[in-house]
PDB file of C-alpha atoms in Angstrom:
ATOM      1  CA  MET P   1      37.247 -44.574 -53.690  1.00  0.00           C
ATOM      2  CA  GLY P   2      33.627 -43.349 -53.845  1.00  0.00           C
ATOM      3  CA  ILE P   3      33.435 -42.565 -50.117  1.00  0.00           C
ATOM      4  CA  LEU P   4      31.883 -39.222 -49.161  1.00  0.00           C
ATOM      5  CA  THR P   5      33.677 -37.209 -46.535  1.00  0.00           C
ATOM      6  CA  TYR P   6      32.135 -34.904 -43.954  1.00  0.00           C
ATOM      7  CA  TYR P   7      33.016 -31.879 -46.047  1.00  0.00           C
ATOM      8  CA  ASP P   8      31.456 -33.442 -49.162  1.00  0.00           C
ATOM      9  CA  ILE P   9      27.977 -33.491 -47.579  1.00  0.00           C
ATOM     10  CA  LEU P  10      28.125 -30.074 -45.936  1.00  0.00           C
ATOM     11  CA  THR P  11      27.046 -28.143 -49.029  1.00  0.00           C
ATOM     12  CA  PRO P  12      24.061 -30.354 -49.995  1.00  0.00           C
ATOM     13  CA  SER P  13      23.019 -30.530 -46.341  1.00  0.00           C
ATOM     14  CA  ALA P  14      23.101 -26.750 -46.098  1.00  0.00           C
ATOM     15  CA  ILE P  15      21.012 -26.461 -49.275  1.00  0.00           C
ATOM     16  CA  ILE P  16      18.413 -28.920 -47.935  1.00  0.00           C
ATOM     17  CA  LEU P  17      18.275 -27.092 -44.597  1.00  0.00           C
ATOM     18  CA  LEU P  18      17.940 -23.769 -46.391  1.00  0.00           C
ATOM     19  CA  SER P  19      15.039 -25.096 -48.483  1.00  0.00           C
ATOM     20  CA  TYR P  20      13.312 -26.352 -45.349  1.00  0.00           C
ATOM     21  CA  LEU P  21      13.752 -22.979 -43.645  1.00  0.00           C
ATOM     22  CA  VAL P  22      12.386 -21.144 -46.690  1.00  0.00           C
ATOM     23  CA  LEU P  23       9.240 -23.284 -46.518  1.00  0.00           C
ATOM     24  CA  LEU P  24       8.912 -22.623 -42.792  1.00  0.00           C
ATOM     25  CA  ILE P  25       9.249 -18.878 -43.323  1.00  0.00           C
ATOM     26  CA  PHE P  26       6.719 -18.966 -46.166  1.00  0.00           C
ATOM     27  CA  PHE P  27       4.024 -20.741 -44.157  1.00  0.00           C
ATOM     28  CA  SER P  28       4.771 -18.752 -41.000  1.00  0.00           C
ATOM     29  CA  PHE P  29       4.594 -15.458 -42.858  1.00  0.00           C
ATOM     30  CA  ARG P  30       1.297 -16.480 -44.435  1.00  0.00           C
ATOM     31  CA  ALA P  31      -0.074 -17.275 -40.969  1.00  0.00           C
ATOM     32  CA  TYR P  32       1.176 -13.891 -39.746  1.00  0.00           C
ATOM     33  CA  LEU P  33      -0.601 -12.093 -42.607  1.00  0.00           C
ATOM     34  CA  ARG P  34      -3.805 -13.898 -41.615  1.00  0.00           C
ATOM     35  CA  GLY P  35      -3.653 -12.313 -38.192  1.00  0.00           C
ATOM     36  CA  ASN P  36      -1.704 -14.858 -36.145  1.00  0.00           C
ATOM     37  CA  SER P  37       0.631 -12.433 -34.393  1.00  0.00           C
ATOM     38  CA  ALA P  38       2.033 -15.225 -32.197  1.00  0.00           C
ATOM     39  CA  VAL P  39       4.281 -16.393 -35.079  1.00  0.00           C
ATOM     40  CA  LYS P  40       6.142 -13.075 -35.238  1.00  0.00           C
ATOM     41  CA  GLN P  41       8.886 -14.152 -32.842  1.00  0.00           C
ATOM     42  CA  PHE P  42       9.120 -17.528 -34.572  1.00  0.00           C
ATOM     43  CA  LEU P  43       9.622 -15.716 -37.891  1.00  0.00           C
ATOM     44  CA  ILE P  44      12.438 -13.681 -36.373  1.00  0.00           C
ATOM     45  CA  ALA P  45      14.084 -16.819 -34.977  1.00  0.00           C
ATOM     46  CA  ILE P  46      13.802 -18.700 -38.289  1.00  0.00           C
ATOM     47  CA  SER P  47      15.131 -15.679 -40.180  1.00  0.00           C
ATOM     48  CA  CYS P  48      18.209 -15.582 -37.924  1.00  0.00           C
ATOM     49  CA  LEU P  49      18.823 -19.258 -38.530  1.00  0.00           C
ATOM     50  CA  MET P  50      18.284 -18.939 -42.285  1.00  0.00           C
ATOM     51  CA  ALA P  51      20.660 -15.978 -42.503  1.00  0.00           C
ATOM     52  CA  SER P  52      23.339 -18.025 -40.768  1.00  0.00           C
ATOM     53  CA  VAL P  53      22.740 -20.980 -43.111  1.00  0.00           C
ATOM     54  CA  VAL P  54      23.042 -18.691 -46.152  1.00  0.00           C
ATOM     55  CA  GLY P  55      26.258 -17.236 -44.768  1.00  0.00           C
ATOM     56  CA  GLU P  56      27.601 -20.706 -44.054  1.00  0.00           C
ATOM     57  CA  LEU P  57      26.654 -21.871 -47.553  1.00  0.00           C
ATOM     58  CA  VAL P  58      28.476 -18.939 -49.132  1.00  0.00           C
ATOM     59  CA  LEU P  59      31.597 -19.795 -47.168  1.00  0.00           C
ATOM     60  CA  LEU P  60      31.326 -23.460 -48.152  1.00  0.00           C
ATOM     61  CA  LEU P  61      31.178 -22.525 -51.826  1.00  0.00           C
ATOM     62  CA  LEU P  62      34.398 -20.525 -51.581  1.00  0.00           C
ATOM     63  CA  PRO P  63      37.442 -22.367 -52.944  1.00  0.00           C
ATOM     64  CA  PHE P  64      39.334 -21.969 -49.700  1.00  0.00           C
ATOM     65  CA  MET P  65      38.727 -22.504 -45.988  1.00  0.00           C
ATOM     66  CA  THR P  66      38.150 -19.550 -43.678  1.00  0.00           C
ATOM     67  CA  LEU P  67      38.135 -19.103 -39.926  1.00  0.00           C
ATOM     68  CA  LEU P  68      34.452 -18.240 -40.150  1.00  0.00           C
ATOM     69  CA  ASN P  69      33.395 -21.731 -41.226  1.00  0.00           C
ATOM     70  CA  ALA P  70      30.768 -23.086 -38.750  1.00  0.00           C
ATOM     71  CA  LEU P  71      31.043 -19.931 -36.641  1.00  0.00           C
ATOM     72  CA  ILE P  72      28.249 -18.169 -38.533  1.00  0.00           C
ATOM     73  CA  LEU P  73      25.978 -21.214 -38.283  1.00  0.00           C
ATOM     74  CA  ASN P  74      26.695 -21.559 -34.576  1.00  0.00           C
ATOM     75  CA  LEU P  75      25.868 -17.903 -34.017  1.00  0.00           C
ATOM     76  CA  GLY P  76      22.637 -18.363 -35.967  1.00  0.00           C
ATOM     77  CA  ILE P  77      21.677 -21.361 -33.848  1.00  0.00           C
ATOM     78  CA  VAL P  78      22.367 -19.367 -30.672  1.00  0.00           C
ATOM     79  CA  ALA P  79      20.235 -16.472 -31.951  1.00  0.00           C
ATOM     80  CA  PHE P  80      17.481 -18.899 -32.985  1.00  0.00           C
ATOM     81  CA  GLY P  81      17.444 -20.553 -29.563  1.00  0.00           C
ATOM     82  CA  THR P  82      17.592 -17.228 -27.711  1.00  0.00           C
ATOM     83  CA  VAL P  83      14.615 -15.753 -29.565  1.00  0.00           C
ATOM     84  CA  LEU P  84      12.569 -18.925 -29.109  1.00  0.00           C
ATOM     85  CA  LEU P  85      13.477 -19.164 -25.419  1.00  0.00           C
ATOM     86  CA  ARG P  86      12.393 -15.572 -24.913  1.00  0.00           C
ATOM     87  CA  GLN P  87       9.093 -16.282 -26.652  1.00  0.00           C
ATOM     88  CA  VAL P  88       8.527 -19.406 -24.556  1.00  0.00           C
ATOM     89  CA  LEU P  89       9.131 -17.398 -21.371  1.00  0.00           C
ATOM     90  CA  VAL P  90       6.718 -14.690 -22.544  1.00  0.00           C
ATOM     91  CA  LEU P  91       4.038 -17.294 -23.305  1.00  0.00           C
ATOM     92  CA  VAL P  92       4.576 -19.001 -19.941  1.00  0.00           C
ATOM     93  CA  MET P  93       4.279 -15.680 -18.099  1.00  0.00           C
ATOM     94  CA  LYS P  94       1.090 -14.823 -19.996  1.00  0.00           C
ATOM     95  CA  PHE P  95      -0.350 -18.250 -19.200  1.00  0.00           C
ATOM     96  CA  VAL P  96       0.481 -17.915 -15.503  1.00  0.00           C
ATOM     97  CA  GLU P  97      -0.967 -14.393 -15.430  1.00  0.00           C
ATOM     98  CA  ARG P  98      -4.162 -15.511 -17.176  1.00  0.00           C
ATOM     99  CA  LYS P  99      -4.611 -18.503 -14.869  1.00  0.00           C
ATOM    100  CA  GLY P 100      -3.991 -16.262 -11.879  1.00  0.00           C
ATOM    101  CA  LYS P 101      -6.679 -13.837 -13.037  1.00  0.00           C
ATOM    102  CA  GLU P 102      -9.104 -16.687 -13.698  1.00  0.00           C
ATOM    103  CA  GLU P 103      -8.521 -18.146 -10.238  1.00  0.00           C
ATOM    104  CA  TYR P 104      -8.843 -14.699  -8.666  1.00  0.00           C
ATOM    105  CA  LEU P 105     -12.141 -14.025 -10.451  1.00  0.00           C
ATOM    106  CA  LEU P 106     -13.371 -17.495  -9.519  1.00  0.00           C
ATOM    107  CA  SER P 107     -12.440 -16.815  -5.912  1.00  0.00           C
ATOM    108  CA  LEU P 108     -14.302 -13.492  -5.995  1.00  0.00           C
ATOM    109  CA  ALA P 109     -17.376 -15.225  -7.393  1.00  0.00           C
ATOM    110  CA  HIS P 110     -17.372 -17.682  -4.482  1.00  0.00           C
ATOM    111  CA  THR P 111     -16.364 -15.349  -1.636  1.00  0.00           C
ATOM    112  CA  ASP P 112     -18.538 -13.084   0.489  1.00  0.00           C
ATOM    113  CA  GLY P 113     -17.074  -9.601   0.265  1.00  0.00           C
ATOM    114  CA  LEU P 114     -17.991  -8.562   3.802  1.00  0.00           C
ATOM    115  CA  THR P 115     -16.849 -11.546   5.854  1.00  0.00           C
ATOM    116  CA  GLY P 116     -14.366 -13.304   3.571  1.00  0.00           C
ATOM    117  CA  LEU P 117     -16.276 -16.565   3.985  1.00  0.00           C
ATOM    118  CA  SER P 118     -17.505 -18.660   1.095  1.00  0.00           C
ATOM    119  CA  ASN P 119     -20.803 -17.285  -0.206  1.00  0.00           C
ATOM    120  CA  ARG P 120     -24.226 -18.662  -1.120  1.00  0.00           C
ATOM    121  CA  ARG P 121     -23.048 -19.633  -4.607  1.00  0.00           C
ATOM    122  CA  ALA P 122     -20.211 -21.703  -3.159  1.00  0.00           C
ATOM    123  CA  PHE P 123     -22.653 -23.293  -0.710  1.00  0.00           C
ATOM    124  CA  GLU P 124     -25.091 -24.266  -3.469  1.00  0.00           C
ATOM    125  CA  GLU P 125     -22.282 -25.737  -5.574  1.00  0.00           C
ATOM    126  CA  ARG P 126     -21.144 -27.781  -2.567  1.00  0.00           C
ATOM    127  CA  MET P 127     -24.719 -28.964  -2.034  1.00  0.00           C
ATOM    128  CA  ASP P 128     -24.968 -29.871  -5.729  1.00  0.00           C
ATOM    129  CA  GLY P 129     -21.814 -31.934  -5.391  1.00  0.00           C
ATOM    130  CA  ILE P 130     -23.377 -33.858  -2.506  1.00  0.00           C
ATOM    131  CA  ARG P 131     -26.648 -34.281  -4.421  1.00  0.00           C
ATOM    132  CA  LYS P 132     -24.786 -35.858  -7.331  1.00  0.00           C
ATOM    133  CA  CYS P 133     -23.189 -38.548  -5.163  1.00  0.00           C
ATOM    134  CA  SER P 134     -24.781 -41.854  -6.096  1.00  0.00           C
ATOM    135  CA  ARG P 135     -24.159 -43.376  -2.663  1.00  0.00           C
ATOM    136  CA  LEU P 136     -23.421 -41.865   0.732  1.00  0.00           C
ATOM    137  CA  ILE P 137     -20.372 -43.562   2.222  1.00  0.00           C
ATOM    138  CA  HIS P 138     -19.740 -41.378   5.280  1.00  0.00           C
ATOM    139  CA  PRO P 139     -21.753 -39.027   7.529  1.00  0.00           C
ATOM    140  CA  ILE P 140     -22.192 -35.386   6.529  1.00  0.00           C
ATOM    141  CA  GLY P 141     -22.974 -32.800   9.158  1.00  0.00           C
ATOM    142  CA  LEU P 142     -24.845 -29.578   8.421  1.00  0.00           C
ATOM    143  CA  MET P 143     -25.461 -26.642  10.754  1.00  0.00           C
ATOM    144  CA  VAL P 144     -27.437 -23.469  10.080  1.00  0.00           C
ATOM    145  CA  PHE P 145     -26.984 -20.242  12.074  1.00  0.00           C
ATOM    146  CA  ASP P 146     -28.954 -17.020  12.328  1.00  0.00           C
ATOM    147  CA  VAL P 147     -27.622 -13.884  14.011  1.00  0.00           C
ATOM    148  CA  ASN P 148     -30.069 -12.619  16.609  1.00  0.00           C
ATOM    149  CA  ASP P 149     -31.220  -8.989  16.618  1.00  0.00           C
ATOM    150  CA  LEU P 150     -29.114  -7.888  13.632  1.00  0.00           C
ATOM    151  CA  LYS P 151     -31.912  -5.700  12.273  1.00  0.00           C
ATOM    152  CA  MET P 152     -32.333  -4.044  15.664  1.00  0.00           C
ATOM    153  CA  LEU P 153     -28.603  -3.282  15.763  1.00  0.00           C
ATOM    154  CA  ASN P 154     -28.681  -1.856  12.229  1.00  0.00           C
ATOM    155  CA  ASP P 155     -31.626   0.378  13.100  1.00  0.00           C
ATOM    156  CA  LYS P 156     -30.131   1.514  16.393  1.00  0.00           C
ATOM    157  CA  GLU P 157     -26.418   1.931  15.617  1.00  0.00           C
ATOM    158  CA  GLY P 158     -26.241   1.864  11.830  1.00  0.00           C
ATOM    159  CA  HIS P 159     -25.184  -0.661   9.231  1.00  0.00           C
ATOM    160  CA  ALA P 160     -21.483  -0.210  10.017  1.00  0.00           C
ATOM    161  CA  ALA P 161     -22.138  -1.716  13.445  1.00  0.00           C
ATOM    162  CA  GLY P 162     -24.141  -4.520  11.842  1.00  0.00           C
ATOM    163  CA  ASP P 163     -21.335  -5.235   9.397  1.00  0.00           C
ATOM    164  CA  ALA P 164     -18.825  -5.340  12.243  1.00  0.00           C
ATOM    165  CA  LEU P 165     -21.044  -7.841  14.050  1.00  0.00           C
ATOM    166  CA  LEU P 166     -21.287 -10.070  10.964  1.00  0.00           C
ATOM    167  CA  ARG P 167     -17.501 -10.059  10.624  1.00  0.00           C
ATOM    168  CA  GLU P 168     -17.161 -10.993  14.298  1.00  0.00           C
ATOM    169  CA  VAL P 169     -19.634 -13.853  13.839  1.00  0.00           C
ATOM    170  CA  ALA P 170     -17.707 -15.050  10.778  1.00  0.00           C
ATOM    171  CA  ARG P 171     -14.447 -15.077  12.742  1.00  0.00           C
ATOM    172  CA  GLN P 172     -16.030 -17.011  15.609  1.00  0.00           C
ATOM    173  CA  LEU P 173     -17.579 -19.604  13.284  1.00  0.00           C
ATOM    174  CA  SER P 174     -14.268 -19.992  11.470  1.00  0.00           C
ATOM    175  CA  ARG P 175     -12.543 -20.648  14.795  1.00  0.00           C
ATOM    176  CA  TRP P 176     -15.141 -23.189  15.849  1.00  0.00           C
ATOM    177  CA  PHE P 177     -14.959 -25.131  12.601  1.00  0.00           C
ATOM    178  CA  ALA P 178     -11.318 -24.612  11.634  1.00  0.00           C
ATOM    179  CA  GLN P 179     -10.640 -28.359  11.825  1.00  0.00           C
ATOM    180  CA  THR P 180     -14.187 -29.622  11.361  1.00  0.00           C
ATOM    181  CA  GLY P 181     -15.933 -28.138   8.343  1.00  0.00           C
ATOM    182  CA  ASP P 182     -16.424 -25.275   5.899  1.00  0.00           C
ATOM    183  CA  VAL P 183     -18.381 -22.157   6.828  1.00  0.00           C
ATOM    184  CA  TYR P 184     -20.565 -20.182   4.406  1.00  0.00           C
ATOM    185  CA  ARG P 185     -22.517 -16.964   4.601  1.00  0.00           C
ATOM    186  CA  ILE P 186     -25.751 -17.916   2.854  1.00  0.00           C
ATOM    187  CA  GLY P 187     -27.869 -14.831   3.562  1.00  0.00           C
ATOM    188  CA  GLY P 188     -27.886 -11.427   5.207  1.00  0.00           C
ATOM    189  CA  ASP P 189     -27.687 -12.789   8.744  1.00  0.00           C
ATOM    190  CA  GLU P 190     -27.565 -16.506   7.987  1.00  0.00           C
ATOM    191  CA  PHE P 191     -24.569 -18.810   7.984  1.00  0.00           C
ATOM    192  CA  ALA P 192     -24.128 -22.509   7.349  1.00  0.00           C
ATOM    193  CA  MET P 193     -21.466 -25.110   8.002  1.00  0.00           C
ATOM    194  CA  ILE P 194     -20.907 -28.326   6.074  1.00  0.00           C
ATOM    195  CA  CYS P 195     -18.828 -31.055   7.683  1.00  0.00           C
ATOM    196  CA  ASP P 196     -17.923 -33.520   4.915  1.00  0.00           C
ATOM    197  CA  PRO P 197     -16.683 -36.094   5.733  1.00  0.00           C
ATOM    198  CA  CYS P 198     -17.938 -35.808   9.262  1.00  0.00           C
ATOM    199  CA  ASN P 199     -16.302 -37.325  12.307  1.00  0.00           C
ATOM    200  CA  THR P 200     -19.410 -37.724  14.437  1.00  0.00           C
ATOM    201  CA  ALA P 201     -17.480 -37.518  17.708  1.00  0.00           C
ATOM    202  CA  SER P 202     -15.830 -34.207  16.739  1.00  0.00           C
ATOM    203  CA  TYR P 203     -19.114 -32.943  15.336  1.00  0.00           C
ATOM    204  CA  GLU P 204     -20.961 -33.692  18.571  1.00  0.00           C
ATOM    205  CA  SER P 205     -18.190 -32.078  20.600  1.00  0.00           C
ATOM    206  CA  ILE P 206     -18.420 -28.874  18.550  1.00  0.00           C
ATOM    207  CA  ARG P 207     -22.228 -28.907  18.779  1.00  0.00           C
ATOM    208  CA  LYS P 208     -22.056 -29.091  22.573  1.00  0.00           C
ATOM    209  CA  GLU P 209     -19.421 -26.356  22.676  1.00  0.00           C
ATOM    210  CA  ILE P 210     -21.640 -24.056  20.615  1.00  0.00           C
ATOM    211  CA  ALA P 211     -24.698 -24.789  22.751  1.00  0.00           C
ATOM    212  CA  SER P 212     -22.685 -24.076  25.907  1.00  0.00           C
ATOM    213  CA  ASP P 213     -21.318 -20.856  24.432  1.00  0.00           C
ATOM    214  CA  MET P 214     -24.833 -19.726  23.511  1.00  0.00           C
ATOM    215  CA  LEU P 215     -25.919 -20.180  27.140  1.00  0.00           C
ATOM    216  CA  VAL P 216     -23.125 -17.855  28.261  1.00  0.00           C
ATOM    217  CA  ARG P 217     -23.839 -15.308  25.548  1.00  0.00           C
ATOM    218  CA  ALA P 218     -27.561 -15.273  26.337  1.00  0.00           C
ATOM    219  CA  LYS P 219     -26.703 -13.831  29.776  1.00  0.00           C
ATOM    220  CA  ASP P 220     -24.535 -11.052  28.320  1.00  0.00           C
ATOM    221  CA  PRO P 221     -26.452  -8.531  26.180  1.00  0.00           C
ATOM    222  CA  ALA P 222     -23.168  -7.003  25.013  1.00  0.00           C
ATOM    223  CA  ARG P 223     -22.205 -10.172  23.155  1.00  0.00           C
ATOM    224  CA  PHE P 224     -23.787 -11.483  19.976  1.00  0.00           C
ATOM    225  CA  SER P 225     -25.887 -14.614  20.081  1.00  0.00           C
ATOM    226  CA  LEU P 226     -26.841 -17.121  17.436  1.00  0.00           C
ATOM    227  CA  ALA P 227     -29.797 -19.360  16.908  1.00  0.00           C
ATOM    228  CA  PHE P 228     -28.653 -22.607  15.355  1.00  0.00           C
ATOM    229  CA  GLY P 229     -29.942 -25.919  14.151  1.00  0.00           C
ATOM    230  CA  GLU P 230     -28.162 -29.015  12.952  1.00  0.00           C
ATOM    231  CA  ALA P 231     -28.776 -32.372  11.348  1.00  0.00           C
ATOM    232  CA  LEU P 232     -26.667 -35.348  10.300  1.00  0.00           C
ATOM    233  CA  PHE P 233     -26.878 -37.037   6.922  1.00  0.00           C
ATOM    234  CA  THR P 234     -25.849 -40.648   7.512  1.00  0.00           C
ATOM    235  CA  PRO P 235     -25.878 -43.827   5.429  1.00  0.00           C
ATOM    236  CA  ASN P 236     -29.174 -45.630   6.073  1.00  0.00           C
ATOM    237  CA  GLY P 237     -30.298 -42.733   8.274  1.00  0.00           C
ATOM    238  CA  GLU P 238     -33.653 -40.970   8.518  1.00  0.00           C
ATOM    239  CA  PHE P 239     -32.910 -38.490   5.710  1.00  0.00           C
ATOM    240  CA  VAL P 240     -32.825 -39.518   2.061  1.00  0.00           C
ATOM    241  CA  SER P 241     -31.242 -36.357   0.644  1.00  0.00           C
ATOM    242  CA  ILE P 242     -29.023 -33.459   1.673  1.00  0.00           C
ATOM    243  CA  ASP P 243     -31.970 -31.137   1.001  1.00  0.00           C
ATOM    244  CA  GLU P 244     -33.971 -32.898   3.712  1.00  0.00           C
ATOM    245  CA  VAL P 245     -30.993 -32.492   6.044  1.00  0.00           C
ATOM    246  CA  PHE P 246     -30.819 -28.763   5.303  1.00  0.00           C
ATOM    247  CA  ALA P 247     -34.577 -28.360   5.770  1.00  0.00           C
ATOM    248  CA  GLU P 248     -34.401 -30.121   9.143  1.00  0.00           C
ATOM    249  CA  ALA P 249     -31.407 -28.066  10.318  1.00  0.00           C
ATOM    250  CA  ASP P 250     -33.164 -24.884   9.190  1.00  0.00           C
ATOM    251  CA  ALA P 251     -36.368 -25.855  11.016  1.00  0.00           C
ATOM    252  CA  ARG P 252     -34.428 -26.607  14.205  1.00  0.00           C
ATOM    253  CA  MET P 253     -32.681 -23.255  13.916  1.00  0.00           C
ATOM    254  CA  TYR P 254     -36.008 -21.408  13.729  1.00  0.00           C
ATOM    255  CA  ARG P 255     -37.345 -23.383  16.701  1.00  0.00           C
ATOM    256  CA  HIS P 256     -34.227 -22.443  18.632  1.00  0.00           C
ATOM    257  CA  LYS P 257     -34.705 -18.801  17.642  1.00  0.00           C
ATOM    258  CA  MET P 258     -38.275 -18.827  18.955  1.00  0.00           C
ATOM    259  CA  GLU P 259     -37.130 -20.468  22.191  1.00  0.00           C
ATOM    260  CA  MET P 260     -34.514 -17.749  22.675  1.00  0.00           C
ATOM    261  CA  LYS P 261     -37.098 -15.033  22.083  1.00  0.00           C
ATOM    262  CA  ASN P 262     -39.366 -16.664  24.647  1.00  0.00           C
ATOM    263  CA  GLY P 263     -36.575 -16.864  27.201  1.00  0.00           C
ATOM    264  CA  PHE P 264     -35.707 -20.543  26.774  1.00  0.00           C
ATOM    265  CA  VAL P 265     -32.119 -21.256  25.777  1.00  0.00           C
ATOM    266  CA  ARG P 266     -30.914 -24.766  25.098  1.00  0.00           C
TER     267      ARG P 266
END
């Protein structure tokens, strides 16, 4: 009646599929010869599928049905999928490993090895981000700290003692600003904190807490003390740039340091 049955189209379909697979293998093999080793697993997968199609085609051309009809093709499809799945998993694992290494190296580049705080590079990048803001929409607080008598400690007890002191300072600053801002080690004995966005009430509370703590520490030679200065960058405030804010905080820190040396502690 001129109507094609399912079995009538199996053979031509297998031939078309086989031709397509041959082309895929040809172009993949050419890419492999040119140095693209990533196609190796794809070549193996395609070869498995093509072998199953050839086997299926041979069975279809036989004048009688066998129990192997479709089984070979199904096995080839399973092998094809298994090889490709394995390759996908390998590529995913390599991608995750590479991203992990990149993030680790990036973290190392922005972390101070002694204290574990963010380093000067991270601080400058944060400052650059603030500089690039076209309009200030919320206050930004900035504090600068300098460890008193670090050089004296290094000379008297050695650099190991000085390093231990810097780590202690880093821990204390991290506790103070755990919920307020980000702490950076920006020099040998200098630290900075950026509060962005800054809740002025919380910022003022922390500032008073630090000032009070410095009064207590000034009376105990066994404890470290810090000179610090701070400034607020506010919309429509007295400072026009974050660099002016940093310069003011730095100047206040040095004034505080001189006051402490002269016996005045605020």
